[in-house]
Amino acid sequence: MQDRYVLSRIREKFQDRIVDAHALLGQDTVIVGKDSLRELAEFLKNDPELDFNFLIDVTAVDYWKRKPRFEVVYHFLSLRHRNRLRVKTPVGEPNPEAPTLSDLWVAANWYEREVYDMYGIRFTGHPDLRRILMYPGFEGHPLRKDYPINRRQPLIGPKD
């Protein structure tokens, strides 16, 4: 596929719902509001011209003093077309959340759990949103920029 075809196809379909779309250093990026994220994801997966059949990663960025504070970042790959795409969606406080994509890509299940565990961003509709890296009694979310690094956590011991 020719360069920037992916971005032009997305712009054509979503027009005014795209916050930004750009290509920088050969990396296509689309920023979309969380209300349009699910529809965009379905389009990326199901449109044969795009065929983003592989979800590489889901992560987040904490901008701390910026509003909205967080961005959830998705990295997609089309194995057939050899295209990569980054999709970002801004997520604000006090209750940061985004729709789950775990029913579209199975891998999203664990990735979303990791983002929830590390940043406290909830994924609505997720089938099993619980901690995946930290133990259940851990307080807070360690990748948030305002997480106190000297904080003492509740001790857990062996079960008798």
XYZ file of N, CA and C in Angstrom:
480
model
N 0.828 -1.186 0.000
C 0.000 0.000 0.000
C 0.870 1.245 0.000
N 0.400 2.275 -0.658
C 1.187 3.501 -0.723
C 1.231 4.210 0.627
N 2.261 5.041 0.780
C 2.419 5.789 2.029
C 1.192 6.634 2.327
N 0.831 6.712 3.569
C -0.245 7.517 4.124
C -1.628 7.069 3.687
N -1.729 5.921 3.022
C -3.041 5.408 2.638
C -3.896 5.150 3.867
N -3.305 4.591 4.891
C -4.041 4.261 6.114
C -4.656 5.517 6.708
N -3.861 6.574 6.844
C -4.381 7.812 7.430
C -5.477 8.429 6.574
N -5.311 8.410 5.266
C -6.344 8.993 4.411
C -7.628 8.179 4.474
N -7.524 6.873 4.578
C -8.718 6.004 4.699
C -9.451 6.282 6.014
N -8.706 6.456 7.083
C -9.309 6.759 8.392
C -9.952 8.146 8.367
N -9.259 9.129 7.800
C -9.822 10.489 7.710
C -11.119 10.489 6.902
N -11.124 9.731 5.827
C -12.299 9.646 4.957
C -13.513 9.118 5.720
N -13.295 8.128 6.557
C -14.395 7.481 7.283
C -14.820 8.270 8.524
N -13.865 8.862 9.239
C -14.169 9.458 10.539
C -14.130 10.986 10.554
N -13.665 11.601 9.516
C -13.631 13.044 9.313
C -13.526 13.874 10.585
N -14.650 14.411 11.071
C -14.618 15.354 12.174
C -14.437 14.699 13.542
N -14.412 13.369 13.624
C -14.217 12.702 14.920
C -12.743 12.455 15.227
N -11.884 12.714 14.281
C -10.442 12.573 14.482
C -9.901 13.870 15.085
N -9.267 13.769 16.250
C -8.665 14.945 16.888
C -7.419 15.361 16.122
N -6.613 14.367 15.719
C -5.396 14.632 14.955
C -4.974 13.347 14.266
N -4.332 13.489 13.142
C -3.746 12.349 12.427
C -2.483 12.860 11.757
N -1.388 12.158 11.983
C -0.131 12.605 11.401
C 0.821 11.435 11.207
N 1.804 11.682 10.367
C 2.879 10.719 10.148
C 4.177 11.430 10.488
N 4.884 10.895 11.445
C 6.150 11.481 11.858
C 7.194 10.385 11.864
N 8.248 10.577 11.129
C 9.334 9.604 11.027
C 8.818 8.236 10.582
N 7.853 8.239 9.669
C 7.326 6.995 9.135
C 6.353 6.267 10.045
N 5.917 6.916 11.111
C 4.975 6.295 12.040
C 3.638 7.013 11.958
N 2.604 6.288 11.550
C 1.261 6.847 11.458
C 0.617 6.861 12.835
N 0.026 7.998 13.187
C -0.627 8.149 14.477
C -1.977 8.826 14.277
N -2.980 8.291 14.964
C -4.315 8.879 14.966
C -4.702 9.124 16.414
N -5.233 10.314 16.690
C -5.761 10.626 18.013
C -7.269 10.781 17.870
N -7.989 10.016 18.674
C -9.445 9.992 18.577
C -10.037 10.047 19.980
N -11.187 10.696 20.119
C -11.867 10.733 21.401
C -12.332 9.349 21.802
N -12.446 9.119 23.103
C -12.802 7.772 23.569
C -14.200 7.357 23.129
N -15.067 8.316 22.803
C -16.403 7.973 22.323
C -16.372 7.349 20.927
N -15.317 7.615 20.164
C -15.187 7.057 18.818
C -14.169 5.927 18.740
N -13.498 5.646 19.846
C -12.429 4.641 19.840
C -12.920 3.273 19.396
N -13.997 2.827 19.954
C -14.499 1.479 19.656
C -14.866 1.347 18.173
N -15.554 2.329 17.634
C -15.936 2.274 16.225
C -14.698 2.285 15.323
N -13.718 3.108 15.676
C -12.468 3.142 14.907
C -11.771 1.787 14.971
N -11.714 1.183 16.139
C -11.048 -0.117 16.292
C -11.730 -1.191 15.448
N -13.044 -1.204 15.451
C -13.773 -2.174 14.622
C -13.486 -1.949 13.146
N -13.424 -0.690 12.739
C -13.100 -0.349 11.355
C -11.699 -0.827 10.989
N -10.730 -0.581 11.860
C -9.355 -0.998 11.595
C -9.247 -2.503 11.435
N -9.986 -3.218 12.227
C -9.908 -4.681 12.185
C -10.687 -5.273 11.011
N -11.864 -4.752 10.745
C -12.767 -5.396 9.792
C -12.680 -4.896 8.365
N -12.120 -3.725 8.142
C -12.002 -3.215 6.775
C -10.890 -3.987 6.054
N -11.216 -4.690 4.968
C -10.185 -5.492 4.275
C -9.058 -4.650 3.681
N -9.313 -3.363 3.424
C -8.267 -2.482 2.903
C -7.218 -2.155 3.970
N -7.609 -2.288 5.238
C -6.696 -1.995 6.350
C -6.247 -3.284 7.036
N -7.201 -4.090 7.501
C -6.935 -5.411 8.086
C -5.894 -5.383 9.211
N -6.120 -4.520 10.197
C -5.239 -4.494 11.365
C -5.641 -5.651 12.277
N -5.079 -6.799 11.994
C -5.479 -8.040 12.662
C -4.645 -8.352 13.907
N -3.666 -7.522 14.216
C -2.778 -7.817 15.332
C -2.655 -6.586 16.233
N -3.021 -6.750 17.490
C -2.835 -5.696 18.493
C -1.491 -5.950 19.161
N -0.539 -5.079 18.903
C 0.814 -5.265 19.420
C 0.893 -4.931 20.901
N 0.252 -3.818 21.305
C 0.414 -3.355 22.679
C -0.659 -2.343 23.023
N -0.946 -2.246 24.300
C -1.770 -1.168 24.859
C -0.998 -0.639 26.062
N -0.830 0.653 26.117
C -0.152 1.269 27.247
C -0.808 2.613 27.534
N -0.227 3.377 28.412
C -0.768 4.698 28.734
C 0.379 5.661 29.002
N 0.049 6.930 28.944
C 0.994 7.995 29.270
C 0.317 8.893 30.294
N 1.045 9.232 31.339
C 0.545 10.135 32.364
C 1.210 11.493 32.153
N 0.432 12.461 31.713
C 0.969 13.802 31.505
C 0.863 14.657 32.761
N 0.304 14.107 33.811
C 0.199 14.638 35.161
C -0.437 16.016 35.242
N 0.232 17.059 34.844
C -0.321 18.401 35.037
C -1.071 18.918 33.812
N -1.221 18.100 32.811
C -1.948 18.477 31.603
C -3.377 17.968 31.700
N -4.291 18.584 30.996
C -5.659 18.090 30.945
C -6.009 17.783 29.510
N -6.562 16.647 29.184
C -6.752 15.513 30.078
C -5.417 14.890 30.464
N -5.393 14.305 31.634
C -4.149 13.834 32.231
C -3.526 12.659 31.494
N -4.339 11.709 31.044
C -3.820 10.462 30.474
C -4.111 10.344 28.989
N -3.303 9.517 28.334
C -3.599 9.029 26.995
C -3.440 7.514 27.033
N -4.431 6.812 26.510
C -4.282 5.375 26.304
C -3.757 5.219 24.886
N -2.722 4.403 24.720
C -2.034 4.281 23.437
C -2.093 2.826 22.966
N -2.577 2.650 21.738
C -2.704 1.325 21.123
C -1.753 1.255 19.935
N -1.100 0.099 19.773
C -0.246 -0.136 18.613
C -0.794 -1.327 17.840
N -1.141 -1.073 16.581
C -1.734 -2.097 15.729
C -0.805 -2.451 14.577
N -0.974 -3.672 14.075
C -0.202 -4.143 12.935
C -1.120 -4.882 11.982
N -0.981 -4.590 10.694
C -1.635 -5.376 9.659
C -0.565 -6.291 9.075
N -0.677 -7.562 9.381
C 0.318 -8.517 8.877
C 0.253 -8.624 7.352
N -0.950 -8.584 6.819
C -1.118 -8.737 5.374
C -0.558 -7.542 4.609
N -0.841 -6.336 5.095
C -0.404 -5.129 4.385
C 0.912 -4.561 4.905
N 1.410 -5.130 5.986
C 2.665 -4.666 6.602
C 2.607 -3.194 6.996
N 1.504 -2.828 7.602
C 1.321 -1.461 8.090
C 1.247 -1.470 9.603
N 1.749 -0.397 10.193
C 1.634 -0.194 11.638
C 0.858 1.097 11.863
N 0.153 1.123 12.984
C -0.615 2.310 13.323
C -0.651 2.476 14.826
N -0.457 3.713 15.263
C -0.601 4.056 16.672
C -1.903 4.835 16.810
N -2.727 4.435 17.765
C -3.976 5.138 18.052
C -3.916 5.601 19.501
N -4.179 6.891 19.705
C -4.177 7.451 21.056
C -5.573 7.979 21.362
N -5.968 7.822 22.615
C -7.227 8.414 23.053
C -7.014 9.095 24.405
N -7.352 10.389 24.491
C -7.203 11.110 25.757
C -8.234 10.630 26.783
N -7.797 10.545 28.037
C -8.656 10.085 29.125
C -8.416 11.002 30.323
N -9.490 11.606 30.820
C -9.354 12.564 31.909
C -9.704 11.996 33.269
N -9.504 12.832 34.262
C -9.836 12.485 35.640
C -11.185 13.108 35.983
N -11.845 12.768 37.036
C -11.389 11.998 38.184
C -11.535 10.487 38.016
N -12.319 10.038 37.048
C -12.510 8.600 36.829
C -12.040 8.248 35.426
N -10.745 8.047 35.243
C -10.252 7.760 33.896
C -10.740 6.401 33.396
N -11.352 6.402 32.206
C -11.810 5.146 31.635
C -11.896 5.255 30.120
N -11.821 4.097 29.486
C -11.938 3.967 28.044
C -12.681 2.659 27.775
N -13.269 2.506 26.605
C -13.957 1.245 26.311
C -12.963 0.113 26.086
N -13.357 -1.086 26.479
C -12.487 -2.238 26.260
C -12.455 -2.625 24.787
N -11.328 -3.171 24.362
C -11.207 -3.749 23.027
C -10.928 -5.245 23.136
N -11.127 -5.797 24.329
C -10.769 -7.197 24.578
C -11.633 -8.192 23.822
N -12.810 -7.790 23.388
C -13.627 -8.694 22.584
C -13.248 -8.644 21.104
N -12.470 -7.645 20.703
C -11.994 -7.557 19.318
C -10.628 -8.222 19.159
N -9.742 -7.994 20.115
C -8.419 -8.610 20.125
C -8.236 -9.246 21.498
N -8.054 -10.535 21.550
C -7.924 -11.256 22.820
C -6.763 -10.704 23.647
N -5.695 -10.301 22.996
C -4.518 -9.789 23.703
C -4.838 -8.538 24.519
N -5.874 -7.806 24.130
C -6.231 -6.585 24.860
C -6.616 -6.896 26.306
N -7.086 -8.102 26.565
C -7.492 -8.476 27.919
C -6.361 -8.208 28.916
N -5.206 -8.773 28.671
C -4.077 -8.621 29.602
C -3.470 -7.228 29.527
N -3.376 -6.663 28.322
C -2.807 -5.319 28.188
C -3.636 -4.302 28.963
N -4.962 -4.399 28.864
C -5.827 -3.464 29.580
C -5.731 -3.668 31.092
N -5.576 -4.899 31.506
C -5.390 -5.160 32.940
C -4.089 -4.519 33.435
N -3.051 -4.571 32.623
C -1.785 -3.951 33.011
C -1.932 -2.430 33.123
N -2.604 -1.808 32.163
C -2.821 -0.365 32.211
C -3.664 -0.006 33.434
N -4.676 -0.806 33.727
C -5.486 -0.575 34.922
C -4.624 -0.674 36.182
N -3.811 -1.697 36.257
C -2.970 -1.935 37.433
C -1.951 -0.814 37.638
N -1.295 -0.389 36.584
C -0.212 0.578 36.685
C -0.679 2.030 36.726
N -1.799 2.343 36.028
C -2.257 3.731 35.919
C -3.629 3.984 36.538
N -4.400 2.943 36.799
C -5.736 3.124 37.359
C -6.789 3.499 36.335
N -6.507 3.309 35.063
C -7.480 3.591 34.011
C -8.375 2.371 33.848
N -9.666 2.577 33.981
C -10.636 1.480 33.880
C -11.049 1.295 32.415
N -11.372 0.065 32.056
C -11.834 -0.250 30.708
C -13.253 -0.793 30.811
N -14.209 0.034 30.422
C -15.611 -0.346 30.550
C -15.922 -1.528 29.636
N -16.620 -2.499 30.206
C -16.972 -3.691 29.459
C -15.931 -4.790 29.522
N -14.832 -4.551 30.219
C -13.780 -5.572 30.329
C -14.302 -6.743 31.163
N -14.059 -7.990 30.732
C -14.627 -9.140 31.427
C -13.965 -9.501 32.760
N -12.743 -9.013 33.019
C -12.037 -9.430 34.239
C -11.011 -8.370 34.645
N -11.475 -7.160 34.906
C -10.562 -6.061 35.196
C -10.101 -6.120 36.650
N -8.920 -6.690 36.841
C -8.304 -6.767 38.167
C -6.801 -6.671 37.983
N -6.107 -6.491 39.074
C -4.651 -6.341 39.010
C -4.016 -7.561 38.354
N -2.917 -7.295 37.646
C -2.221 -8.388 36.972
C -0.743 -8.460 37.378
N -0.158 -7.328 37.761
C 1.255 -7.300 38.149
C 1.438 -7.108 39.657
N 0.630 -6.270 40.255
C 0.729 -6.005 41.685
C -0.236 -6.921 42.432
N 0.029 -7.150 43.696
C -0.844 -8.022 44.476
C -2.148 -7.284 44.809
N -3.214 -8.012 45.091
C -4.533 -7.384 45.269
C -4.586 -6.298 46.344
N -3.794 -6.394 47.388
C -3.824 -5.398 48.452
C -2.968 -4.172 48.193
N -2.288 -4.110 47.056
C -1.421 -2.973 46.727
C -2.278 -1.720 46.613
N -1.812 -0.648 47.206
C -2.563 0.608 47.201
C -1.951 1.585 46.207
N -2.771 2.077 45.305
C -2.316 3.052 44.325
C -1.921 2.413 43.008
N -1.349 3.250 42.151
C -0.966 2.825 40.802
C 0.443 3.340 40.538
N 1.440 2.458 40.527
C 2.844 2.866 40.586
C 3.403 3.620 39.385
N 2.749 3.624 38.230
C 3.296 4.380 37.106
C 2.689 5.770 36.964
N 1.814 6.122 37.879
C 1.318 7.500 37.891
C 2.432 8.408 38.394
N 2.552 9.558 37.785
C 3.652 10.451 38.152
C 3.524 11.020 39.552
N 2.319 11.001 40.109
C 2.161 11.503 41.466
C 2.206 10.388 42.512
N 2.579 9.184 42.105
C 2.693 8.092 43.063
C 3.902 8.358 43.970
N 3.704 8.341 45.286
C 4.826 8.621 46.194
C 5.834 7.463 46.211
N 7.044 7.728 45.787
C 8.028 6.649 45.641
C 8.467 6.055 46.979
N 8.301 6.781 48.061
C 8.689 6.268 49.380
C 7.514 5.648 50.133
N 6.409 5.482 49.472
C 5.216 4.953 50.130
C 5.436 3.518 50.576
N 4.988 3.220 51.786
C 5.066 1.850 52.300
C 3.753 1.169 51.984
N 3.854 -0.018 51.470
C 2.668 -0.810 51.111
C 2.320 -1.771 52.229
N 1.033 -2.167 52.302
C 0.661 -3.174 53.298
C 1.463 -4.460 53.053
N 1.941 -5.041 54.120
C 2.705 -6.275 53.991
C 1.774 -7.451 53.788
N 2.202 -8.348 52.963
C 1.459 -9.579 52.789
C 2.408 -10.729 53.135
N 1.880 -11.744 53.668
C 2.725 -12.870 54.056
C 2.173 -14.172 53.495
N 2.857 -15.240 53.799
C 2.390 -16.538 53.288
C 1.052 -16.901 53.947
N 0.233 -17.555 53.166
C -1.042 -18.035 53.706
C -0.814 -19.312 54.465
N -1.425 -19.400 55.628
C -1.254 -20.605 56.462
C -2.182 -21.709 55.996
